[in-house]
Amino acid sequence: PPELLREAANLLFMAADKMEVAAARRSSGDLARLTGRHFPGKNPSSATTAKATSRRCVVCTARGRRRESTYMCKTCSRTPALCFHPCFEIYHTQRSYGLEAGSADGPPNPS
């Protein structure tokens, strides 16, 4: 039936459009993360204590390691938690900061 084919084609086109929009959002987020000026700051304190809250470092997490940090990037829209060294620099200089980019303990691999 032609109606069924038309319906399937429309669904495929709508899915492709959604994937393109998602890819565009990711790349614009990467561009903002990899350019511009970024400033470290302390995570906000919780309501019950004056201490900064600890959150999981996004670079360490991407590398399969659980490490808590009280620092974040104040400039990035997602305010990611980041170890002050070396993860803050890695996050803002490497497009892919996961396992293939090197170890979280040492300096980044030259790419």
Short mmCIF file of C-alpha atoms in Angstrom, two decimals:
data_model
loop_
_atom_site.label_atom_id
_atom_site.label_comp_id
_atom_site.label_asym_id
_atom_site.label_seq_id
_atom_site.Cartn_x
_atom_site.Cartn_y
_atom_site.Cartn_z
CA PRO A 1 0.00 0.00 0.00
CA PRO A 2 1.39 3.42 -0.98
CA GLU A 3 0.10 5.06 2.22
CA LEU A 4 2.18 2.71 4.35
CA LEU A 5 5.30 3.47 2.30
CA ARG A 6 4.67 7.22 2.59
CA GLU A 7 4.21 6.88 6.36
CA ALA A 8 7.46 4.89 6.69
CA ALA A 9 9.37 7.43 4.58
CA ASN A 10 8.05 10.30 6.71
CA LEU A 11 9.12 8.54 9.90
CA LEU A 12 12.61 7.95 8.47
CA PHE A 13 12.97 11.59 7.45
CA MET A 14 11.81 12.81 10.86
CA ALA A 15 14.31 10.50 12.60
CA ALA A 16 17.13 11.73 10.35
CA ASP A 17 16.22 15.36 11.13
CA LYS A 18 16.32 14.66 14.88
CA MET A 19 19.74 13.00 14.54
CA GLU A 20 21.10 16.01 12.61
CA VAL A 21 19.81 18.42 15.26
CA ALA A 22 21.39 16.32 18.04
CA ALA A 23 24.71 16.19 16.17
CA ALA A 24 24.64 19.96 15.67
CA ARG A 25 24.01 20.49 19.37
CA ARG A 26 26.90 18.20 20.30
CA SER A 27 29.32 19.90 17.93
CA SER A 28 28.34 23.39 19.09
CA GLY A 29 28.83 22.23 22.69
CA ASP A 30 32.26 20.87 21.76
CA LEU A 31 33.16 24.14 20.06
CA ALA A 32 32.22 26.16 23.13
CA ARG A 33 34.09 23.71 25.38
CA LEU A 34 37.25 23.79 23.25
CA THR A 35 37.39 27.54 22.64
CA GLY A 36 36.97 30.64 24.71
CA ARG A 37 38.06 31.46 28.20
CA HIS A 38 37.24 29.03 30.98
CA PHE A 39 37.48 29.65 34.70
CA PRO A 40 37.61 27.07 37.47
CA GLY A 41 35.47 27.53 40.52
CA LYS A 42 34.28 25.64 43.56
CA ASN A 43 31.08 23.61 43.38
CA PRO A 44 28.28 25.35 45.24
CA SER A 45 27.88 24.40 48.87
CA SER A 46 24.93 22.33 50.00
CA ALA A 47 22.08 23.76 52.04
CA THR A 48 23.23 21.95 55.18
CA THR A 49 26.95 22.77 55.16
CA ALA A 50 29.24 25.59 54.11
CA LYS A 51 31.62 23.16 52.37
CA ALA A 52 31.64 22.84 48.59
CA THR A 53 29.86 19.71 47.42
CA SER A 54 31.80 16.93 45.74
CA ARG A 55 30.73 15.70 42.32
CA ARG A 56 32.16 13.10 39.98
CA CYS A 57 34.80 14.45 37.58
CA VAL A 58 33.49 14.10 34.01
CA VAL A 59 36.94 13.30 32.56
CA CYS A 60 37.73 10.64 35.16
CA THR A 61 34.24 9.18 34.71
CA ALA A 62 34.71 9.01 30.93
CA ARG A 63 37.93 7.11 31.59
CA GLY A 64 36.25 4.56 33.84
CA ARG A 65 37.55 5.97 37.09
CA ARG A 66 35.52 7.24 40.04
CA ARG A 67 37.06 10.43 41.38
CA GLU A 68 35.27 13.17 43.27
CA SER A 69 36.08 16.85 42.79
CA THR A 70 34.98 20.06 44.47
CA TYR A 71 35.92 22.07 41.35
CA MET A 72 33.91 22.87 38.23
CA CYS A 73 34.12 25.08 35.16
CA LYS A 74 32.11 28.23 35.87
CA THR A 75 32.10 29.22 32.19
CA CYS A 76 30.75 26.04 30.56
CA SER A 77 26.97 25.84 30.28
CA ARG A 78 26.81 22.39 31.90
CA THR A 79 29.16 23.43 34.76
CA PRO A 80 31.01 20.10 34.65
CA ALA A 81 32.80 18.86 37.76
CA LEU A 82 36.51 18.54 36.96
CA CYS A 83 39.65 17.63 38.87
CA PHE A 84 41.73 20.78 39.00
CA HIS A 85 44.76 19.03 37.47
CA PRO A 86 44.99 17.57 34.86
CA CYS A 87 41.30 17.11 33.99
CA PHE A 88 40.39 20.82 33.70
CA GLU A 89 42.98 21.26 30.94
CA ILE A 90 42.16 17.94 29.24
CA TYR A 91 38.43 18.73 29.14
CA HIS A 92 39.05 22.10 27.46
CA THR A 93 41.74 21.02 24.98
CA GLN A 94 40.80 17.53 23.75
CA ARG A 95 37.72 16.84 21.65
CA SER A 96 37.59 13.27 22.96
CA TYR A 97 38.73 12.97 26.56
CA GLY A 98 37.70 9.35 27.18
CA LEU A 99 39.88 6.26 27.55
CA GLU A 100 41.51 6.57 24.14
CA ALA A 101 42.88 10.00 25.05
CA GLY A 102 45.28 8.69 27.70
CA SER A 103 45.26 8.10 31.42
CA ALA A 104 43.72 10.48 33.93
CA ASP A 105 46.92 10.46 35.99
CA GLY A 106 49.40 11.55 33.36
CA PRO A 107 49.64 14.27 30.77
CA PRO A 108 47.43 14.01 27.67
CA ASN A 109 48.73 12.01 24.73
CA PRO A 110 49.80 14.17 21.78
CA SER A 111 47.23 13.79 18.97
#
